[in-house]
PDB file of C-alpha atoms in Angstrom:
ATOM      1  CA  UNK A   1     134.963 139.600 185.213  1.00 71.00           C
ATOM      2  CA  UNK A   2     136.651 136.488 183.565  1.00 81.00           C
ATOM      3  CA  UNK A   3     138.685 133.954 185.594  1.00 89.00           C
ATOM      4  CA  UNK A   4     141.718 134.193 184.165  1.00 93.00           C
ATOM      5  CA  UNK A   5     142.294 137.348 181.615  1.00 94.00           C
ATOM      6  CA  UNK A   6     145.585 137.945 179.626  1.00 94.00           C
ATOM      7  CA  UNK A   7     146.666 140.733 177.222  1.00 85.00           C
ATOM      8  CA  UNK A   8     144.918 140.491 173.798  1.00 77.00           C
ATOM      9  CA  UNK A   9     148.064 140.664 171.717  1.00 85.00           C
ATOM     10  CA  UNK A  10     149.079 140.167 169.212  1.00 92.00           C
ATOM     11  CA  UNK A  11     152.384 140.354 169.704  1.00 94.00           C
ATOM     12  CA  UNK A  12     155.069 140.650 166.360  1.00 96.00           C
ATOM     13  CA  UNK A  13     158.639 140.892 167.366  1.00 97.00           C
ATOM     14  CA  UNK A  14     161.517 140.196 165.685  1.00 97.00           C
ATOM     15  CA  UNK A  15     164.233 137.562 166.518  1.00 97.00           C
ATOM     16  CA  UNK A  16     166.200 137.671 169.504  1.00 97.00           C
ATOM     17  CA  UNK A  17     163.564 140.570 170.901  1.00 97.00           C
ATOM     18  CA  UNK A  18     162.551 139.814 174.731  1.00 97.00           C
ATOM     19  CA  UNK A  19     158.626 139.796 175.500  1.00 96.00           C
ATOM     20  CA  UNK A  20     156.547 139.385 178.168  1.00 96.00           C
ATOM     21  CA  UNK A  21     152.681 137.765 178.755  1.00 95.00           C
ATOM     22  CA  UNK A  22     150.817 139.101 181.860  1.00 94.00           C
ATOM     23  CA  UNK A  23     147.550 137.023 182.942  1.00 95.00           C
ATOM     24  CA  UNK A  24     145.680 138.402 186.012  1.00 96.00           C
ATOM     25  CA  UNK A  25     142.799 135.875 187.572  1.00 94.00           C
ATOM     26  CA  UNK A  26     140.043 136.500 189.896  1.00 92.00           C
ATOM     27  CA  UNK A  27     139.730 133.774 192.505  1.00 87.00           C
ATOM     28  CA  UNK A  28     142.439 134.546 195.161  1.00 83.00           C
ATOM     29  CA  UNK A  29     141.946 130.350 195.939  1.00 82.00           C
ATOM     30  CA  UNK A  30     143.653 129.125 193.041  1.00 83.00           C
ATOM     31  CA  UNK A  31     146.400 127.234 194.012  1.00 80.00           C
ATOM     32  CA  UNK A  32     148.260 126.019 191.059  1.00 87.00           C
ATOM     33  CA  UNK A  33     149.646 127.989 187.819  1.00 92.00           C
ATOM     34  CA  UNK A  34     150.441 127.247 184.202  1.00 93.00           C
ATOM     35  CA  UNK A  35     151.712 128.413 180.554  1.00 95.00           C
ATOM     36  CA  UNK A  36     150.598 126.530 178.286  1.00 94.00           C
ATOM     37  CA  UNK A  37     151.800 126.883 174.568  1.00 95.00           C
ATOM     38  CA  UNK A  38     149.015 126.599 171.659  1.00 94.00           C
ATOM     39  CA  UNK A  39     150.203 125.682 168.006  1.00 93.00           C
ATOM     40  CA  UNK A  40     147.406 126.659 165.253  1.00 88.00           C
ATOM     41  CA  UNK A  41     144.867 124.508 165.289  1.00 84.00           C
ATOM     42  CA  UNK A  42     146.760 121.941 167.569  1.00 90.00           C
ATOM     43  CA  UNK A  43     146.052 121.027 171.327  1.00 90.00           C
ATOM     44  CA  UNK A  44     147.899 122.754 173.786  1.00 92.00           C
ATOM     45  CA  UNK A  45     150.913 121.791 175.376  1.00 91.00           C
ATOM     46  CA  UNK A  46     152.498 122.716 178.854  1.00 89.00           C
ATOM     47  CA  UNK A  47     155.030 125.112 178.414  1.00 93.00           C
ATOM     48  CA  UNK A  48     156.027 125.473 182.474  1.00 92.00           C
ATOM     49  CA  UNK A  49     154.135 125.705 185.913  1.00 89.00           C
ATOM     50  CA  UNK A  50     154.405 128.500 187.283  1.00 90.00           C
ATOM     51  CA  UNK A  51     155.785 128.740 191.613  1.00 81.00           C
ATOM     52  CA  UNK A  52     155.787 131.769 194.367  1.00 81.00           C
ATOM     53  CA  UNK A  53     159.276 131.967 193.820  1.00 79.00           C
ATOM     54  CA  UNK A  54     159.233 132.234 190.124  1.00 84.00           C
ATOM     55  CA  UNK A  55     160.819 129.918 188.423  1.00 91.00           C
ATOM     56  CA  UNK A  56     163.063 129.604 184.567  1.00 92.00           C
ATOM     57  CA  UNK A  57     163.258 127.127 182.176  1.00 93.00           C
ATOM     58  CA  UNK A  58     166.165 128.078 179.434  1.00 96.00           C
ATOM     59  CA  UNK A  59     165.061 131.429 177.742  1.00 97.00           C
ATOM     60  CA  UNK A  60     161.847 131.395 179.611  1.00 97.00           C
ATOM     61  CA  UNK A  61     160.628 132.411 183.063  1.00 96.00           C
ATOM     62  CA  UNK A  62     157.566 132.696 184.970  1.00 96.00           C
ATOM     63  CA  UNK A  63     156.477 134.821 188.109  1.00 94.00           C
ATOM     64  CA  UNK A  64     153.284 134.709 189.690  1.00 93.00           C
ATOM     65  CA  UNK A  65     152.319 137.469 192.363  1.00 92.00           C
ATOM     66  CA  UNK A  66     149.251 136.229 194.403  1.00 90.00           C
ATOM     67  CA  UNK A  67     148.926 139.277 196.451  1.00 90.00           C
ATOM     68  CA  UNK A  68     148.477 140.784 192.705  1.00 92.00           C
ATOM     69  CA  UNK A  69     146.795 137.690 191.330  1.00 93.00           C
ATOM     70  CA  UNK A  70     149.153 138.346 188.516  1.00 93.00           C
ATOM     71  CA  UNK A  71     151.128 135.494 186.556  1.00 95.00           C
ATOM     72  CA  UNK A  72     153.695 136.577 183.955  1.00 95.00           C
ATOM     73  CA  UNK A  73     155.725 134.826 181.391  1.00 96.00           C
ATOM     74  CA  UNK A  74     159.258 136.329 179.859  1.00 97.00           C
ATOM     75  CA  UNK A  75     160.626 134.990 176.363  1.00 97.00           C
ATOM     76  CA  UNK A  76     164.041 135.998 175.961  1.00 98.00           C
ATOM     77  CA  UNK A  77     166.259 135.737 173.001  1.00 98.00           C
ATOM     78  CA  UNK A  78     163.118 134.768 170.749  1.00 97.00           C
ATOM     79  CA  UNK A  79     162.867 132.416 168.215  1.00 97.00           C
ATOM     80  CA  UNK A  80     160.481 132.327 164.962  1.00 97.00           C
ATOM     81  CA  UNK A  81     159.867 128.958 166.993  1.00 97.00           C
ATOM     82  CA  UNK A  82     158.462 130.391 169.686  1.00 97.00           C
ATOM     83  CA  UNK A  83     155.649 131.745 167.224  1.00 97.00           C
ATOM     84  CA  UNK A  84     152.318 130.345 169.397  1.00 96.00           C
ATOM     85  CA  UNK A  85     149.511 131.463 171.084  1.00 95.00           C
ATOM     86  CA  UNK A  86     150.068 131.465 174.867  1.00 96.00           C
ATOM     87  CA  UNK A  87     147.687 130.660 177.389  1.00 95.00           C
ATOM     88  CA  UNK A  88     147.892 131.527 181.111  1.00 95.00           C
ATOM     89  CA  UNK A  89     146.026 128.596 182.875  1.00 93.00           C
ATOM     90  CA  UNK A  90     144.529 128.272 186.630  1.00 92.00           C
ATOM     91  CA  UNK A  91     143.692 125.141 188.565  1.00 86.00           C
ATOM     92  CA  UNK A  92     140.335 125.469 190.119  1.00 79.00           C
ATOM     93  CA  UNK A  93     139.624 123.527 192.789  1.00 71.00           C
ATOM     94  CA  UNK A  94     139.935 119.982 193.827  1.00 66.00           C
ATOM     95  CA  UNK A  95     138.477 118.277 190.771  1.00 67.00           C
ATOM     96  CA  UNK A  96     141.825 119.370 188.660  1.00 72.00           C
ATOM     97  CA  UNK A  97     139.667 122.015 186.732  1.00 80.00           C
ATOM     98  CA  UNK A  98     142.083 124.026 184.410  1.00 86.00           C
ATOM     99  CA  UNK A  99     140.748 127.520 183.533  1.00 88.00           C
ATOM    100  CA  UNK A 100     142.390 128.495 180.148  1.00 92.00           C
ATOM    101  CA  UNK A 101     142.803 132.026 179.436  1.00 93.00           C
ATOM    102  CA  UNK A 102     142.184 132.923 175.733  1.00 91.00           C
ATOM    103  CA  UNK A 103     145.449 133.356 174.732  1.00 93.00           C
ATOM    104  CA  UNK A 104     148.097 135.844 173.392  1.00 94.00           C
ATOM    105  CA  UNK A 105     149.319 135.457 169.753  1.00 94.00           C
ATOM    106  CA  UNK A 106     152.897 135.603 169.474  1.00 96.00           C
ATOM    107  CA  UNK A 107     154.383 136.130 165.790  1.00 96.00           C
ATOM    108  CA  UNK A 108     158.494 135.993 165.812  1.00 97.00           C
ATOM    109  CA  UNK A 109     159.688 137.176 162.515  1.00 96.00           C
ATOM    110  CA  UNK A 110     163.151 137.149 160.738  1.00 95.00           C
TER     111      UNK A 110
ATOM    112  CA  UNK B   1     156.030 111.966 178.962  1.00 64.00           C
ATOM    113  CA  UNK B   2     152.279 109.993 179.006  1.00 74.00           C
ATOM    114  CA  UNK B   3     150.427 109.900 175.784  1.00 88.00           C
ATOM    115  CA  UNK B   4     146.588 110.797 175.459  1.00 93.00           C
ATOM    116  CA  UNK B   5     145.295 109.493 172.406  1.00 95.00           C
ATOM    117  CA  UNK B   6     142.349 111.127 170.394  1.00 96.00           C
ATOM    118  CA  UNK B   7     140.226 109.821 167.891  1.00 96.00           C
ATOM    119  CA  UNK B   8     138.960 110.966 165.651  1.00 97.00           C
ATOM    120  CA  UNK B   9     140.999 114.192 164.761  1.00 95.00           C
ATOM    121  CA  UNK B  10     138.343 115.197 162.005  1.00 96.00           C
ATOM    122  CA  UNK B  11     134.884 114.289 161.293  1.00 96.00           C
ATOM    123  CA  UNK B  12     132.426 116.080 158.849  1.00 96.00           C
ATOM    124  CA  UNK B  13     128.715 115.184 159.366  1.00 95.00           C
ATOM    125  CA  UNK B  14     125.538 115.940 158.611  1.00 96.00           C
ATOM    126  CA  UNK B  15     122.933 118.067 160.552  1.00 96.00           C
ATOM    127  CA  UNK B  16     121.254 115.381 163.463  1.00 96.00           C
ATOM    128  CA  UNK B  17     123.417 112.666 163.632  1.00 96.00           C
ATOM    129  CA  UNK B  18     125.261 111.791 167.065  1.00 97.00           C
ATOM    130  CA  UNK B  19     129.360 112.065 166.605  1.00 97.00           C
ATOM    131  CA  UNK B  20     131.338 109.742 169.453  1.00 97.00           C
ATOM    132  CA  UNK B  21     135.048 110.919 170.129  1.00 97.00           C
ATOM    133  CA  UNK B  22     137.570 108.689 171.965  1.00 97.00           C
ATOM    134  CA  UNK B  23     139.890 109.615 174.318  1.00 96.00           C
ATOM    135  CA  UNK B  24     142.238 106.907 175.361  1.00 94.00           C
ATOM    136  CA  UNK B  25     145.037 107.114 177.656  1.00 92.00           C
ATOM    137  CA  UNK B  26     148.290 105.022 176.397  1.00 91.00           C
ATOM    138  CA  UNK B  27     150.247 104.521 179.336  1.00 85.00           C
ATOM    139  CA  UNK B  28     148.928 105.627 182.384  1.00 84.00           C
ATOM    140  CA  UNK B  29     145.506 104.918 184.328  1.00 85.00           C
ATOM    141  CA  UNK B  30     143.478 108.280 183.741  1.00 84.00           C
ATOM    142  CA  UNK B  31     141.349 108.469 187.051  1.00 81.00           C
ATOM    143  CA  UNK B  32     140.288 111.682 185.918  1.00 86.00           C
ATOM    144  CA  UNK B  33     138.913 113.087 182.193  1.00 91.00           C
ATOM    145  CA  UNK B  34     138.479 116.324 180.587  1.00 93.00           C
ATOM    146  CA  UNK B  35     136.695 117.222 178.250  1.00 96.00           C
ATOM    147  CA  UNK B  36     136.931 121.094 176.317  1.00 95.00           C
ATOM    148  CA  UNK B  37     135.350 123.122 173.586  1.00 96.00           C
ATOM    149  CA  UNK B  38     137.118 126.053 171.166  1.00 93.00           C
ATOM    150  CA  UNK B  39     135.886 128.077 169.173  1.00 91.00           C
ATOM    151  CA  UNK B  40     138.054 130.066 166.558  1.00 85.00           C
ATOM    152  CA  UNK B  41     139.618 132.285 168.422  1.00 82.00           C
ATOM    153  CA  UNK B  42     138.600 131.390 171.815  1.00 86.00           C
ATOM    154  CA  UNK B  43     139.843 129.976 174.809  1.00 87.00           C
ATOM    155  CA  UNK B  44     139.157 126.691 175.431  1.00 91.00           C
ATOM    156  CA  UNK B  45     136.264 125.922 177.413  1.00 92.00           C
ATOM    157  CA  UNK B  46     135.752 123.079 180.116  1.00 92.00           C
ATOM    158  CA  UNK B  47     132.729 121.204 179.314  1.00 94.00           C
ATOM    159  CA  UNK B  48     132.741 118.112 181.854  1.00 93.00           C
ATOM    160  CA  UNK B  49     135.243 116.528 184.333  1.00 91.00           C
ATOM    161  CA  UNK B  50     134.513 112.535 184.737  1.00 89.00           C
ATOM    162  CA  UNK B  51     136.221 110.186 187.176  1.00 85.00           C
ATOM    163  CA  UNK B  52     136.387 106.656 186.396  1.00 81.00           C
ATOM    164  CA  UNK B  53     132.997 104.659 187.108  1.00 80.00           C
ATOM    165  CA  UNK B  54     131.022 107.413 187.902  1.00 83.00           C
ATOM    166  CA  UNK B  55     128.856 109.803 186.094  1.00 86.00           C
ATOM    167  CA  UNK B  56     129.964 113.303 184.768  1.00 91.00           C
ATOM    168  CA  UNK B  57     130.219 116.581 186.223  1.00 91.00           C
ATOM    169  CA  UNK B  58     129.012 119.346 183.782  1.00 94.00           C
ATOM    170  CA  UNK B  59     129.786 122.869 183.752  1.00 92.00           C
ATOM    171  CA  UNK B  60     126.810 125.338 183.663  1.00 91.00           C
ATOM    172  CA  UNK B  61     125.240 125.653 180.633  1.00 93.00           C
ATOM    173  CA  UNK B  62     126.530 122.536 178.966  1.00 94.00           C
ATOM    174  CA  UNK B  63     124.000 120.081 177.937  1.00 94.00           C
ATOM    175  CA  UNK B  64     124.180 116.444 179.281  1.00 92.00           C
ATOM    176  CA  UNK B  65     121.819 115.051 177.333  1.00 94.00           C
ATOM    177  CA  UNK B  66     123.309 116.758 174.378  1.00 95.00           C
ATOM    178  CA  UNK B  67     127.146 115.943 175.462  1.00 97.00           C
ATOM    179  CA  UNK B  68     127.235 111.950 176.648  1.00 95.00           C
ATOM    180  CA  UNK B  69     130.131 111.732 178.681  1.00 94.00           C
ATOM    181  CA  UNK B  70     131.031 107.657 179.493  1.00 90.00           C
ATOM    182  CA  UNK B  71     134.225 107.333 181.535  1.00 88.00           C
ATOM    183  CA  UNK B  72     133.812 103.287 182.163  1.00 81.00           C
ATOM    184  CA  UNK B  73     137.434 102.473 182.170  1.00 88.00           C
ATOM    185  CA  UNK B  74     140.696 103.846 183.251  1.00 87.00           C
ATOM    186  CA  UNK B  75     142.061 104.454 179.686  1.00 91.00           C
ATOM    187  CA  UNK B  76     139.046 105.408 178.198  1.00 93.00           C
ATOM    188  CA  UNK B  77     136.574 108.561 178.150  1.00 93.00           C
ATOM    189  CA  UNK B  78     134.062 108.888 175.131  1.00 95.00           C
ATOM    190  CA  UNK B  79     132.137 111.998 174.327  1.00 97.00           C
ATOM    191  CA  UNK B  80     129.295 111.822 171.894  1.00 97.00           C
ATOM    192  CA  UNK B  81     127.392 114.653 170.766  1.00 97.00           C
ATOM    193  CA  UNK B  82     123.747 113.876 170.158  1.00 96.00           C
ATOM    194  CA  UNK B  83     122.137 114.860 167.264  1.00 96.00           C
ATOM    195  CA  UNK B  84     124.899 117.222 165.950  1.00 96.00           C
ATOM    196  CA  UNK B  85     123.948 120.551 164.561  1.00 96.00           C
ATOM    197  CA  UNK B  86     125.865 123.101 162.885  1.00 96.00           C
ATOM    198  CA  UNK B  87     126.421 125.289 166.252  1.00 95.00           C
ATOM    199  CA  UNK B  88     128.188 122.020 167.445  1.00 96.00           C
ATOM    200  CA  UNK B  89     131.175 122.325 164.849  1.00 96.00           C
ATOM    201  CA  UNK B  90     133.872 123.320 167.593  1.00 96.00           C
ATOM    202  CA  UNK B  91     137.164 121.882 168.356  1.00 96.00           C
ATOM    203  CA  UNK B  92     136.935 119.108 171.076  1.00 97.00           C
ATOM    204  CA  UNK B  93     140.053 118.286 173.176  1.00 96.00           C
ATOM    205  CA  UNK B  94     140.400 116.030 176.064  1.00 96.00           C
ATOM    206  CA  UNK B  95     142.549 115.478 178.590  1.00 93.00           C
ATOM    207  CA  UNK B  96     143.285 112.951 181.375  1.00 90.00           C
ATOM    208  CA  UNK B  97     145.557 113.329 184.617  1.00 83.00           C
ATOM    209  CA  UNK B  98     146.762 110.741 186.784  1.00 72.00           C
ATOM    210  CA  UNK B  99     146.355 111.399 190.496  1.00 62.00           C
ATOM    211  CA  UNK B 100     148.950 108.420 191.012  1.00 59.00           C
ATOM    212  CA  UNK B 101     151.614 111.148 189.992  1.00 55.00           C
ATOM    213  CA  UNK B 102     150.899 115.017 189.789  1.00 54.00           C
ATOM    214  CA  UNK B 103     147.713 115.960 190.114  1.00 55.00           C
ATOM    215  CA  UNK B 104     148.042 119.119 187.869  1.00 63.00           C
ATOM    216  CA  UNK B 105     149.473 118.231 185.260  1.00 77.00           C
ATOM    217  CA  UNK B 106     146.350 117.152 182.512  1.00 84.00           C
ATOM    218  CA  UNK B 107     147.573 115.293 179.013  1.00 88.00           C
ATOM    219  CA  UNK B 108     145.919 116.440 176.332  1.00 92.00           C
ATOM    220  CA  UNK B 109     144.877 114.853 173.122  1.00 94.00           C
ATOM    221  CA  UNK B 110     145.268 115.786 169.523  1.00 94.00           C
ATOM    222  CA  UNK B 111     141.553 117.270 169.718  1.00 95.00           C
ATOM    223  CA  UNK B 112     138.806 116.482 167.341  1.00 97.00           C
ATOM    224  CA  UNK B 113     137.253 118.941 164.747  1.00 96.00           C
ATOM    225  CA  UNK B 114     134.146 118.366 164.145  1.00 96.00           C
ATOM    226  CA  UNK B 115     132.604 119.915 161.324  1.00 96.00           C
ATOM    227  CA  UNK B 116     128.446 119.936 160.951  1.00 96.00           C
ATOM    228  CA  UNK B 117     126.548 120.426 157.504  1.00 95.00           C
TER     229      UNK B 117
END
């Protein structure tokens, strides 16, 4: 089983749609959570940690469930901006190891 | 926000020559390194952590003597592939974190593509 696995996608929605990521990972030690946001052929870029409590950032907002091992990300009121891959991340261990799942492909169209 | 710097973002070679990518961080002290591989299509994959002044730790299955990892300053991490071949051609991104301030959050560079003949 992988460390961190996330729907395949892709995803194509329209503008304004809402959609939502789900990422599940397999060591019930992890500690810390993350979206990150991947442009084509670019290096990725934090989007938001993700905290117990859940947490939002303007349209977006992130739950994690550790009884579930289950992170999720909701993108409301899209944007063709939003148009990314997006990877759930876990910190493993001490070292600061990030364990990138391998994405979901999010197309926004007009 | 802090600024990792990568260099370079492209390089095409030829089969067995060694490649050296830079990663420099521009205005913090990067105790700690990454380095990562993508494929098309893939996640990206952790190939070493290195801490400043000492050597690398690899992930299974990654080659040491094929990946050089030197981390001999707190801005600096290099990464040379030895004797490049065309299985090599990958997307290489770093990234550094400063344990002064959060240790989870990792700056990442612009990436390298390296591209073997």
């Amino acid at each position: 089983r992988k460390e961190v696995e996330q729907d395949p996608g892709p995803f194509n929605v329209p503008e304004g749609a809402t959609v939502a990521f789900n990422c599940t990972y397999s060591n019930s030690a992890s500690q810390s959570f993350f979206w990150y946001r991947q442009d084509c052929r670019k290096e990725p870029k934090l989007l938001m940690s993700v905290y117990s409590s859940g947490n939002e950032d303007g349209r977006f907002t992130a739950q994690l469930n550790r009884a579930s091992q289950y992170i999720s990300l909701l993108i409301r009121d899209s944007k063709l901006s939003d148009s990314a891959t997006y990877l759930c991340v876990v910190l493993r261990g001490s070292q600061g190891n990030l364990i990138f799942g391998k994405g979901t492909k999010l197309s926004v169209k007009p | 926000g802090a600024v990792v710097s990568q260099h370079p973002s492209r390089v095409i070679c030829k089969s067995g020559t060694s490649v050296k990518i830079e990663c420099r961080s521009l205005d913090f002290q990067a105790t700690t390194m990454f380095w990562y591989r993508q494929f098309p299509k893939q996640s990206l994959m952790l190939m070493a952590t290195s801490n400043e002044g000492s050597k690398a730790t690899y992930e299974q299955g990654v080659e040491k003597d094929k990946f050089l990892i030197n981390h001999a300053s707190l801005t600096l991490s290099t990464l040379t592939v030895t004797s490049a071949h065309p299985e090599d051609s990958s997307f290489y991104i770093c990234s550094a974190s400063d344990r002064g301030l959060l240790l989870d959050i990792q700056y990442f560079g612009a990436g390298t593509r390296l591209s073997v003949l």
